[in-house]
Tab-separated table of C-alpha atoms in Angstrom:
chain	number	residue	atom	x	y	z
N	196	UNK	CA	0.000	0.000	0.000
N	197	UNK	CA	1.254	3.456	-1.205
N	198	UNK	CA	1.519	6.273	1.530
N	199	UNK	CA	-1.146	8.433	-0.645
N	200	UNK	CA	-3.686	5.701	-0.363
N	201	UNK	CA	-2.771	5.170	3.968
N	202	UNK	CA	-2.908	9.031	4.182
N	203	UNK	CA	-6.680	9.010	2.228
N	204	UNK	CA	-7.955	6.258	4.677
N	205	UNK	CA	-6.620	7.577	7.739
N	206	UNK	CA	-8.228	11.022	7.217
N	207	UNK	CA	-11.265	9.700	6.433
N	208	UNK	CA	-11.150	7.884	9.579
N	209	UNK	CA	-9.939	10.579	11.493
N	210	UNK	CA	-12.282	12.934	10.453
N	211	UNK	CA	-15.698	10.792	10.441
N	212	UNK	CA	-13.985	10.275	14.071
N	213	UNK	CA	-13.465	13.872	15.173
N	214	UNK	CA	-17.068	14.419	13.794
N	215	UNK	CA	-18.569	11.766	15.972
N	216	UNK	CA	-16.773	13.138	18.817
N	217	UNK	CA	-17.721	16.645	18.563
N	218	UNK	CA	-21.431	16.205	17.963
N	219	UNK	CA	-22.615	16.265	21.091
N	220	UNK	CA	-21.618	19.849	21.467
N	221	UNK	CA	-23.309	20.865	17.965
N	222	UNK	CA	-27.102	21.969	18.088
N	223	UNK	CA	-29.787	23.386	20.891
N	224	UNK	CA	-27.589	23.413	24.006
N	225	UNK	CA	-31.560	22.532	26.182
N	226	UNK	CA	-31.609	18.891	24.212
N	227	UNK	CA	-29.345	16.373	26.143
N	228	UNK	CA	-29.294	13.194	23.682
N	229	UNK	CA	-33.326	13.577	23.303
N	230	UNK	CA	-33.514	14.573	26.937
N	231	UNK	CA	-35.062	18.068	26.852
N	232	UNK	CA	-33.848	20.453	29.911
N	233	UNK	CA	-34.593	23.643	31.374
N	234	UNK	CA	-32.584	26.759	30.822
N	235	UNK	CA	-31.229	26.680	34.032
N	236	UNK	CA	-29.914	22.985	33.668
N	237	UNK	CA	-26.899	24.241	31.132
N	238	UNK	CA	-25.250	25.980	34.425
N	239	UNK	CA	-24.849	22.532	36.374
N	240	UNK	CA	-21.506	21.033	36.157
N	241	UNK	CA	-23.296	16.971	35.726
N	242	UNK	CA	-24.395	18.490	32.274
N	243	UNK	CA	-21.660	19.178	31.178
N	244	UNK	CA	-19.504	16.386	32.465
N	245	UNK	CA	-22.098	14.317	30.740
N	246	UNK	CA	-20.822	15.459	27.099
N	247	UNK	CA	-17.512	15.004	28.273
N	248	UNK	CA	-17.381	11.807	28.906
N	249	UNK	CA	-19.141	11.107	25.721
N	250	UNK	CA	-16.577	12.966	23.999
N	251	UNK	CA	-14.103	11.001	25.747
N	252	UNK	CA	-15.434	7.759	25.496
N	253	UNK	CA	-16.274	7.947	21.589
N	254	UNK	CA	-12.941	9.053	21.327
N	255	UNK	CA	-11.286	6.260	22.974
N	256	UNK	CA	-13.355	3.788	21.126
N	257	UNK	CA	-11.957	5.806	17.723
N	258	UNK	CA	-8.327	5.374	18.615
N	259	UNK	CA	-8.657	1.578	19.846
N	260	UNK	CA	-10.789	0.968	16.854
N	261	UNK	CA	-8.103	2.885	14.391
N	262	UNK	CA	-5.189	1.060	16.084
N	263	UNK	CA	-6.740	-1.897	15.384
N	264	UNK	CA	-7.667	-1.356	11.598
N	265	UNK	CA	-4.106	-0.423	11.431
N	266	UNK	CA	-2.647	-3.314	12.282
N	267	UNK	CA	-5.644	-5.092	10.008
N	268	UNK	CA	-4.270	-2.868	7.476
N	269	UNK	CA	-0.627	-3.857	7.556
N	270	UNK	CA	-1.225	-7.694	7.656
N	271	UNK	CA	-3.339	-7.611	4.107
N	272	UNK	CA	-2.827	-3.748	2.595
N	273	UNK	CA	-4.985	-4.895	0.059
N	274	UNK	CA	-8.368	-5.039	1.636
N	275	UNK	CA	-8.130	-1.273	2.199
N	276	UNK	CA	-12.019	-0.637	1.476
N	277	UNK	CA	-13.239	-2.662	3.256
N	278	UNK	CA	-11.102	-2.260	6.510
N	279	UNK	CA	-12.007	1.347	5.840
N	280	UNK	CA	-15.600	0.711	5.882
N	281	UNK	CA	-15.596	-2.016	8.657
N	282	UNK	CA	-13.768	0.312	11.008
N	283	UNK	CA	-16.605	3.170	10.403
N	284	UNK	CA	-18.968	0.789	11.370
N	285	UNK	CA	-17.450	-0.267	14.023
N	286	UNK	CA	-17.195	3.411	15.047
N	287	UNK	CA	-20.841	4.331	14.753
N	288	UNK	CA	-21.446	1.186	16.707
N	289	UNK	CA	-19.487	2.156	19.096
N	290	UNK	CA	-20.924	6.114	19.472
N	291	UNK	CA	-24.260	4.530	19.739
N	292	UNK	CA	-23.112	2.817	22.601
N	293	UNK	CA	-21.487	5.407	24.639
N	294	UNK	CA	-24.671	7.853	23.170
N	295	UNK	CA	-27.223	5.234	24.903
N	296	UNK	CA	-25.041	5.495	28.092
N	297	UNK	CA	-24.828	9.620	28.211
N	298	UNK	CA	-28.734	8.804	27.665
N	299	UNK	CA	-29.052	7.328	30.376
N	300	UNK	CA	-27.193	9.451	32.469
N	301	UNK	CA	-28.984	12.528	31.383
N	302	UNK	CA	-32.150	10.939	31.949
N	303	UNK	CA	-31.155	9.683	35.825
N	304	UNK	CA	-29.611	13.303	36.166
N	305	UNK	CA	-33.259	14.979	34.948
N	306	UNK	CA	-35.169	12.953	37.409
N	307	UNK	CA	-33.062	13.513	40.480
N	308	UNK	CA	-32.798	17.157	39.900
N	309	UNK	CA	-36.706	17.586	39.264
N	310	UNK	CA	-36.350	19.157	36.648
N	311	UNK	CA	-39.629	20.013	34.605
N	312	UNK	CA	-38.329	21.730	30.723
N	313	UNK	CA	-41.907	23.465	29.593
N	314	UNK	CA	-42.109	22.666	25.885
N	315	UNK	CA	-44.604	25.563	24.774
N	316	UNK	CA	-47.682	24.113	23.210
N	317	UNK	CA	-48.489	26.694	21.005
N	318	UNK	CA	-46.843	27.884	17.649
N	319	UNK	CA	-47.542	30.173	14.765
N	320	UNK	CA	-47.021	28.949	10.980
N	321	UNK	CA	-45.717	31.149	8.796
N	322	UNK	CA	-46.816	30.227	5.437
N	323	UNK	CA	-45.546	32.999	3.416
N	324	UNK	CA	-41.787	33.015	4.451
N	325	UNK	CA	-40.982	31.150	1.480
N	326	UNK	CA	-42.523	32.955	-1.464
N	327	UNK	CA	-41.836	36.731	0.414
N	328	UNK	CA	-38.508	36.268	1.626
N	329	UNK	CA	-36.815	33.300	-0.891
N	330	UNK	CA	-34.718	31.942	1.591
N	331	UNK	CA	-33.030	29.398	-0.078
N	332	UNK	CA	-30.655	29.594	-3.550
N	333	UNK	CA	-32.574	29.164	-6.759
N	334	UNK	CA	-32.023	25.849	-8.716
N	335	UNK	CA	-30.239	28.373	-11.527
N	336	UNK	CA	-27.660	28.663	-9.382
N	337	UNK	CA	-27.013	24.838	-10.670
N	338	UNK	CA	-26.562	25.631	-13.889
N	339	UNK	CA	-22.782	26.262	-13.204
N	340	UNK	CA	-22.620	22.891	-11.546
N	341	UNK	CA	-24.393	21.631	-15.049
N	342	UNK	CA	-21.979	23.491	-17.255
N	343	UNK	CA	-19.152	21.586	-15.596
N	344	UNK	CA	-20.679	18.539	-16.280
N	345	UNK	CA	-21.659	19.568	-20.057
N	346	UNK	CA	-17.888	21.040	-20.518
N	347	UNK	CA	-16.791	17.364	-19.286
N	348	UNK	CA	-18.842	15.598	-21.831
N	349	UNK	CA	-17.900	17.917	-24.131
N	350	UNK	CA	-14.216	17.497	-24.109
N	351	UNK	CA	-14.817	13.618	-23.795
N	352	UNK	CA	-16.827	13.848	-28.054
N	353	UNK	CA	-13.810	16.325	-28.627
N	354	UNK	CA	-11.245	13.839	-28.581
N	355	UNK	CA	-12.913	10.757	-28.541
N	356	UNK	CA	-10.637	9.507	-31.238
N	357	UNK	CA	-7.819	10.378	-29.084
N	358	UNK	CA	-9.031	8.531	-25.948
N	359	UNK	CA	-6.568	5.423	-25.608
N	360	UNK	CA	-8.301	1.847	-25.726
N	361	UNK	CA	-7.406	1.378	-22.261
N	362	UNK	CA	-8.378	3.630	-19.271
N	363	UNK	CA	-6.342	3.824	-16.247
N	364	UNK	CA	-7.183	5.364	-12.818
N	365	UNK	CA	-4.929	4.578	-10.259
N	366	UNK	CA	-4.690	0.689	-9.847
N	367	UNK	CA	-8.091	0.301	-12.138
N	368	UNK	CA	-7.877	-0.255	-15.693
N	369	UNK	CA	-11.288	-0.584	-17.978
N	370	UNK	CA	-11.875	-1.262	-21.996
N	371	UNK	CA	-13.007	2.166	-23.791
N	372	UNK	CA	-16.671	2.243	-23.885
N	373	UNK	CA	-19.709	4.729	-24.071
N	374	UNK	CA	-20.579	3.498	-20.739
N	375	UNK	CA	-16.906	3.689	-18.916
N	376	UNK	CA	-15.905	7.183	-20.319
N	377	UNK	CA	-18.913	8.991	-19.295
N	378	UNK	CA	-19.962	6.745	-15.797
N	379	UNK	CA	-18.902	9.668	-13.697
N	380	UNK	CA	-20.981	12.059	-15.592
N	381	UNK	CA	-23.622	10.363	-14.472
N	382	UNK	CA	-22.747	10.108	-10.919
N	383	UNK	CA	-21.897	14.179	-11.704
N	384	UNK	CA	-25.653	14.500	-12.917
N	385	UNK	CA	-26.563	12.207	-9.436
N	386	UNK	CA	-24.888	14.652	-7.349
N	387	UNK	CA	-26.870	17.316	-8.663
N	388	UNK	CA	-29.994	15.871	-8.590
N	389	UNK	CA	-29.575	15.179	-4.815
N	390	UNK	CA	-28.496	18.175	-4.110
N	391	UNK	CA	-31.402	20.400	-5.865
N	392	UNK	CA	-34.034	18.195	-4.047
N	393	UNK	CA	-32.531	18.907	-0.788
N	394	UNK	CA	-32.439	22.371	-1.953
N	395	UNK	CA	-35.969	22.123	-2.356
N	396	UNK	CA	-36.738	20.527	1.076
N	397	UNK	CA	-35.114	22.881	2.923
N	398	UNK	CA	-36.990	25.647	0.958
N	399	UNK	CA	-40.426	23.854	2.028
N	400	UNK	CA	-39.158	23.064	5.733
N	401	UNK	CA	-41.373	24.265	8.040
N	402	UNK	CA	-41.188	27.768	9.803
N	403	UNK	CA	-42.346	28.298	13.004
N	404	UNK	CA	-42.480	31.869	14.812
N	405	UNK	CA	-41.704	32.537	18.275
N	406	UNK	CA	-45.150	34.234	19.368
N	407	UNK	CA	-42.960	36.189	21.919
N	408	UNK	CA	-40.402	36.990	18.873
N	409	UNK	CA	-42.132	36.599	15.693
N	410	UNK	CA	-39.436	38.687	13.686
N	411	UNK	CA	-36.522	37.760	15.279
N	412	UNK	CA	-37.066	33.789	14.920
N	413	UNK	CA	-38.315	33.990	11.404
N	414	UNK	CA	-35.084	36.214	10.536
N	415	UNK	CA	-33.205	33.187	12.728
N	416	UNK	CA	-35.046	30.800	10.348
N	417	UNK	CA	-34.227	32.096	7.537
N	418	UNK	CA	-30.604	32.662	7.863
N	419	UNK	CA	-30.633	28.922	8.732
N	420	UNK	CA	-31.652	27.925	5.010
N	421	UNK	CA	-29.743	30.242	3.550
N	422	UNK	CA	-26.403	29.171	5.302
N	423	UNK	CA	-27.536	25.724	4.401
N	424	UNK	CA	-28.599	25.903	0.740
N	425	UNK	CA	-25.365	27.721	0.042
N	426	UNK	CA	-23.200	25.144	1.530
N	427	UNK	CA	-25.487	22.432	-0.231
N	428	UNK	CA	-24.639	24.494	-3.193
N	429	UNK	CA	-20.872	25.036	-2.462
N	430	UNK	CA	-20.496	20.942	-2.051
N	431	UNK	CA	-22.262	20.232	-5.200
N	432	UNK	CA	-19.870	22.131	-7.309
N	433	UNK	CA	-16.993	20.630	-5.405
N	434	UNK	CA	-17.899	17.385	-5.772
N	435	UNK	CA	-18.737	17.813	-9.498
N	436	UNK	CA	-15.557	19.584	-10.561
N	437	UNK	CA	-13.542	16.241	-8.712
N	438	UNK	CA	-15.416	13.879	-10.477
N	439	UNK	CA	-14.188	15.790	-13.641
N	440	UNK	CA	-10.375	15.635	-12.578
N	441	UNK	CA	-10.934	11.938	-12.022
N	442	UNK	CA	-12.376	11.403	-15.680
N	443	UNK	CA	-10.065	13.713	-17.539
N	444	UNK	CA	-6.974	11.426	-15.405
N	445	UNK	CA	-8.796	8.703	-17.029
N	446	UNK	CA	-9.171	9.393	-20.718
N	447	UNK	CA	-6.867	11.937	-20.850
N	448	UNK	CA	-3.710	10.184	-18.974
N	449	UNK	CA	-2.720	13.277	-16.869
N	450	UNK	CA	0.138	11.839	-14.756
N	451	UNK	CA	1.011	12.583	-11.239
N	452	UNK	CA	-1.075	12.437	-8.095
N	453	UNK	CA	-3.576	14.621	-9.134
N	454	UNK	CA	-6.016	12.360	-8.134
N	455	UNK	CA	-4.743	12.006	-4.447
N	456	UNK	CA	-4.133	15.988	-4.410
N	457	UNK	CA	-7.516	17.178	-5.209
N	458	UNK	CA	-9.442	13.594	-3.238
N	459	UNK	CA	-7.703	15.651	-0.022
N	460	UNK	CA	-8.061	19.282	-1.626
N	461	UNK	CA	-12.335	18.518	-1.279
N	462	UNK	CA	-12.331	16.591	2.005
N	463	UNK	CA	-10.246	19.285	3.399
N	464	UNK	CA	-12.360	22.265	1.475
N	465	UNK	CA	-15.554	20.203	2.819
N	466	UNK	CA	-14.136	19.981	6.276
N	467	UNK	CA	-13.596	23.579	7.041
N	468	UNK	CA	-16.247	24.903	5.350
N	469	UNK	CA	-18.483	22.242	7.532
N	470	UNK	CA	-16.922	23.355	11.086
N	471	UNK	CA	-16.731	26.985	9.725
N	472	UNK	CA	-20.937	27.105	9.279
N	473	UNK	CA	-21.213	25.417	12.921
N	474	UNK	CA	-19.125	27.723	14.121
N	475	UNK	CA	-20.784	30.928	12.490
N	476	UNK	CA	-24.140	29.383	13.745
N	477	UNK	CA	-22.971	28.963	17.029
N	478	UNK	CA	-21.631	32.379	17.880
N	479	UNK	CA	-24.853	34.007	15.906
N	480	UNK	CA	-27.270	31.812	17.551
N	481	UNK	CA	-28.749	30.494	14.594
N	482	UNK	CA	-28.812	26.790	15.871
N	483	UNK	CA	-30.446	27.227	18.601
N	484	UNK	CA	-34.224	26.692	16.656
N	485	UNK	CA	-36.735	26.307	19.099
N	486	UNK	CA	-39.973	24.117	16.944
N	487	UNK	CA	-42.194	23.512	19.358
N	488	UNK	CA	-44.124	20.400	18.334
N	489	UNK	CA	-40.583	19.069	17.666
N	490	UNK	CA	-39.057	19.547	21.304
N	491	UNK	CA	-41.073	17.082	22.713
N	492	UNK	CA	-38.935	13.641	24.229
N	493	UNK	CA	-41.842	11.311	23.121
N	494	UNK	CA	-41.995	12.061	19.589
N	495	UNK	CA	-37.516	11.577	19.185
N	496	UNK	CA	-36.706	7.572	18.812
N	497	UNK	CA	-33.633	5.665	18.656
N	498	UNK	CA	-31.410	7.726	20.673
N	499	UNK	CA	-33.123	10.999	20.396
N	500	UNK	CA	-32.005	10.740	16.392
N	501	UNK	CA	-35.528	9.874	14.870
N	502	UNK	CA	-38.486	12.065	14.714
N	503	UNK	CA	-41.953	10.315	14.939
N	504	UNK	CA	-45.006	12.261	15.312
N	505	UNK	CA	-48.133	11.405	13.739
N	506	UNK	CA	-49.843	14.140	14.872
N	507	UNK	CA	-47.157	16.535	13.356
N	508	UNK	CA	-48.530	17.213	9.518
N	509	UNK	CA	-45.301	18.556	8.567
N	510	UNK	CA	-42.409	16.311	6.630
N	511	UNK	CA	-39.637	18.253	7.543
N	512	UNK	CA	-38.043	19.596	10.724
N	513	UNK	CA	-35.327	21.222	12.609
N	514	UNK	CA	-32.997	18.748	14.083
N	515	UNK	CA	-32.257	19.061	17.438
N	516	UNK	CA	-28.945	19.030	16.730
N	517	UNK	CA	-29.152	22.602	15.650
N	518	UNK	CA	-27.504	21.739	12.409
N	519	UNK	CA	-29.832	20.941	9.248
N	520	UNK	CA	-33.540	18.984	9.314
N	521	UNK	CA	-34.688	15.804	9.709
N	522	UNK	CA	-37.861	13.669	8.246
N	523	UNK	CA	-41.142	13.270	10.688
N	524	UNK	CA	-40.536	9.452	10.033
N	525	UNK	CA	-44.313	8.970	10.670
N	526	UNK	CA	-45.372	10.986	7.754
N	527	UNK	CA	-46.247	9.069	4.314
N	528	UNK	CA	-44.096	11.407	2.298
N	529	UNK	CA	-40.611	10.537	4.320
N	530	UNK	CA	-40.748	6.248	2.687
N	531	UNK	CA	-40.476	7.583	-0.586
N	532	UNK	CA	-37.645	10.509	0.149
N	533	UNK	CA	-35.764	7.734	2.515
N	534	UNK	CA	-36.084	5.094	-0.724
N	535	UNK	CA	-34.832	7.831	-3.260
N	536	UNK	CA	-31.956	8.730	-0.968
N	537	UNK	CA	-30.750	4.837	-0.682
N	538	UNK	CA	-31.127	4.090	-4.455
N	539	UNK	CA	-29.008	7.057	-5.194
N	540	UNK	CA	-26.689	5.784	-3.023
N	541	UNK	CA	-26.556	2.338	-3.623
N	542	UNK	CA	-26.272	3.286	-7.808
N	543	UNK	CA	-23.445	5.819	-6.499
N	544	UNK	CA	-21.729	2.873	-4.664
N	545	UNK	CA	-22.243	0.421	-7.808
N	546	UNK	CA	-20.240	2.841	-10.224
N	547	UNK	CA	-17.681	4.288	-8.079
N	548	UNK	CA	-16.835	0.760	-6.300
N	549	UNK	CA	-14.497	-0.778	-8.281
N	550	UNK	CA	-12.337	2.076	-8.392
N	551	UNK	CA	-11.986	3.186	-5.098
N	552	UNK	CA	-11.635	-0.843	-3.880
N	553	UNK	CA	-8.691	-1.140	-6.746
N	554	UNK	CA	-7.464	2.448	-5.842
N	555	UNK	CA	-6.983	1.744	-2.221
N	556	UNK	CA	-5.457	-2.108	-2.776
């Protein structure tokens, strides 16, 4: 195994890792793995030391996990995928474990403090936010995203003649065909389909107003999309123009480790821009979204991660993690957007499979 293809799986490692461990301090500070607290709660010291030692404990399960892929690693390099993917499962398995133990916790710490959190009954809808105040980006603003992928395709007819018999990528090597040159077009024209339907569900999310601060938590609200749709946006067109490198490597035999360079030039561009909106949000206050039918513990399952409410007519939601929405699971509408999202993916994982497994061997 090549030192470009340990670095590539150890940062992904590392930072699906250091995102793991850091969640618990991301979203409404009042919602304690699905435990809902009072204001006053945040001050006591058990509160905190409760997301400490989640922090901690995810974070020893990472490096005893990673030290043990490692050495997994060394013994047979070539199985890099999949001891990549087994030790991310292994890791989520493991931060569900210490999450249902800081549940626990913050449940036994709720009841022996008597603490009552008043979830306010009442909301107000605001129906018009959308079509007054066009909070999200407008599905033009993929056009540039679609112009990268038509400039791809365009340069692939070019100089079809030109294209050699037999593609390389890294370790992977494929016969000339319609179907192999333009394969990541299509996962380019995937990407942007995604992205303009979550686009869309963010611009149809449901806004609720603070009847104590109607102004000031629909500006909150609105900021929130925008900040999202623009990073939605920004990742697109990232994730587009990489897919290009990789094909114009292919049929174009550019040489060097362009590949590797802009693989860790995305993750890395992803990265900060990801912590960089979290923190923004933080310091502004945008994540702190207070939907009232949503801050009730009965209607969050699994871990405080999965909103049920059949009662709730609305599809989408603020998560309680502050960052982004989640689907009312018990609405119709949220089998057929959880089916479209997995069939993407699996297609996604179909095409792009045997490179990255022959890439990382």
């Amino acid at each position: 195994m090549t030192q470009e293809q340990m670095i590539i799986i150890s940062s992904s490692y590392s930072m699906i890792a250091l995102m793991l461990c850091l969640q618990v301090y991301i979203g409404l500070q009042t919602v304690l793995f699905g435990i809902v607290l009072p204001e006053e709660a945040l001050k006591d010291p058990s509160v905190r030391a409760i997301r400490r030692n989640y922090a901690l404990l995810t974070c020893g399960f990472a490096v005893v996990i990673g030290g043990a892929c490692l050495f997994w690693l060394r013994q047979q390099p070539a199985r890099g995928l999949l001891i990549l993917t087994s030790s991310i499962l292994l890791l989520m398995i493991a931060s569900s474990f210490a999450a249902r133990l800081s549940r626990i916790s913050a449940q036994h710490l709720k009841a022996a403090r008597g603490w009552k959190a008043v979830v306010q009954k009442k909301r107000t809808a605001s129906l018009t936010a959308g079509r007054m105040h066009n909070p999200v980006l407008s599905s033009w603003w993929y056009s540039a995203n679609a112009g990268v992928i038509a400039l791809c395709i365009s340069f692939a007819i070019a100089r079809w003649d030109r294209i050699p018999q037999v593609l390389h990528l890294g370790n992977c090597s494929f016969y000339k065909t319609g179907w192999t040159v333009f394969s990541l077009n299509f996962v380019q024209a995937l990407n942007i389909t995604v992205f303009v339907c979550y686009n869309l569900l963010i611009s149809r999310a449901r806004t609720s107003l603070d009847p104590q601060d109607r102004e000031g938590s629909l500006q909150k609200q609105l900021k929130h999309k925008r900040i999202h749709s623009l990073l939605a946006w920004g990742a697109s067109l990232l994730m587009v123009v990489f897919y290009g490198v990789a094909q114009a490597i292919t049929l174009y035999g550019w040489k060097g480790n362009l590949l590797f360079l802009s693989g860790m030039w995305l993750c890395t561009a992803l990265l900060v821009a990801l912590f960089g909106v979290i923190l923004y949000m933080r310091i502004k206050g945008i994540d702190q979204l207070r939907d009232v039918p949503s801050l009730e513990e009965k209607h969050w399952k699994w871990l405080g991660r999965l909103y049920v409410n059949p009662e709730d007519p609305a599809l989408i939601v603020p998560n309680t993690r502050g960052f982004g929405w989640t689907i009312n699971w018990a609405n119709s509408r949220s089998k057929t957007i959880i089916s479209a999202i997995l069939a993407v993916l699996v297609i996604e994982f179909i095409i792009c499979y045997p490179i990255f497994n022959k890439y990382l061997q």
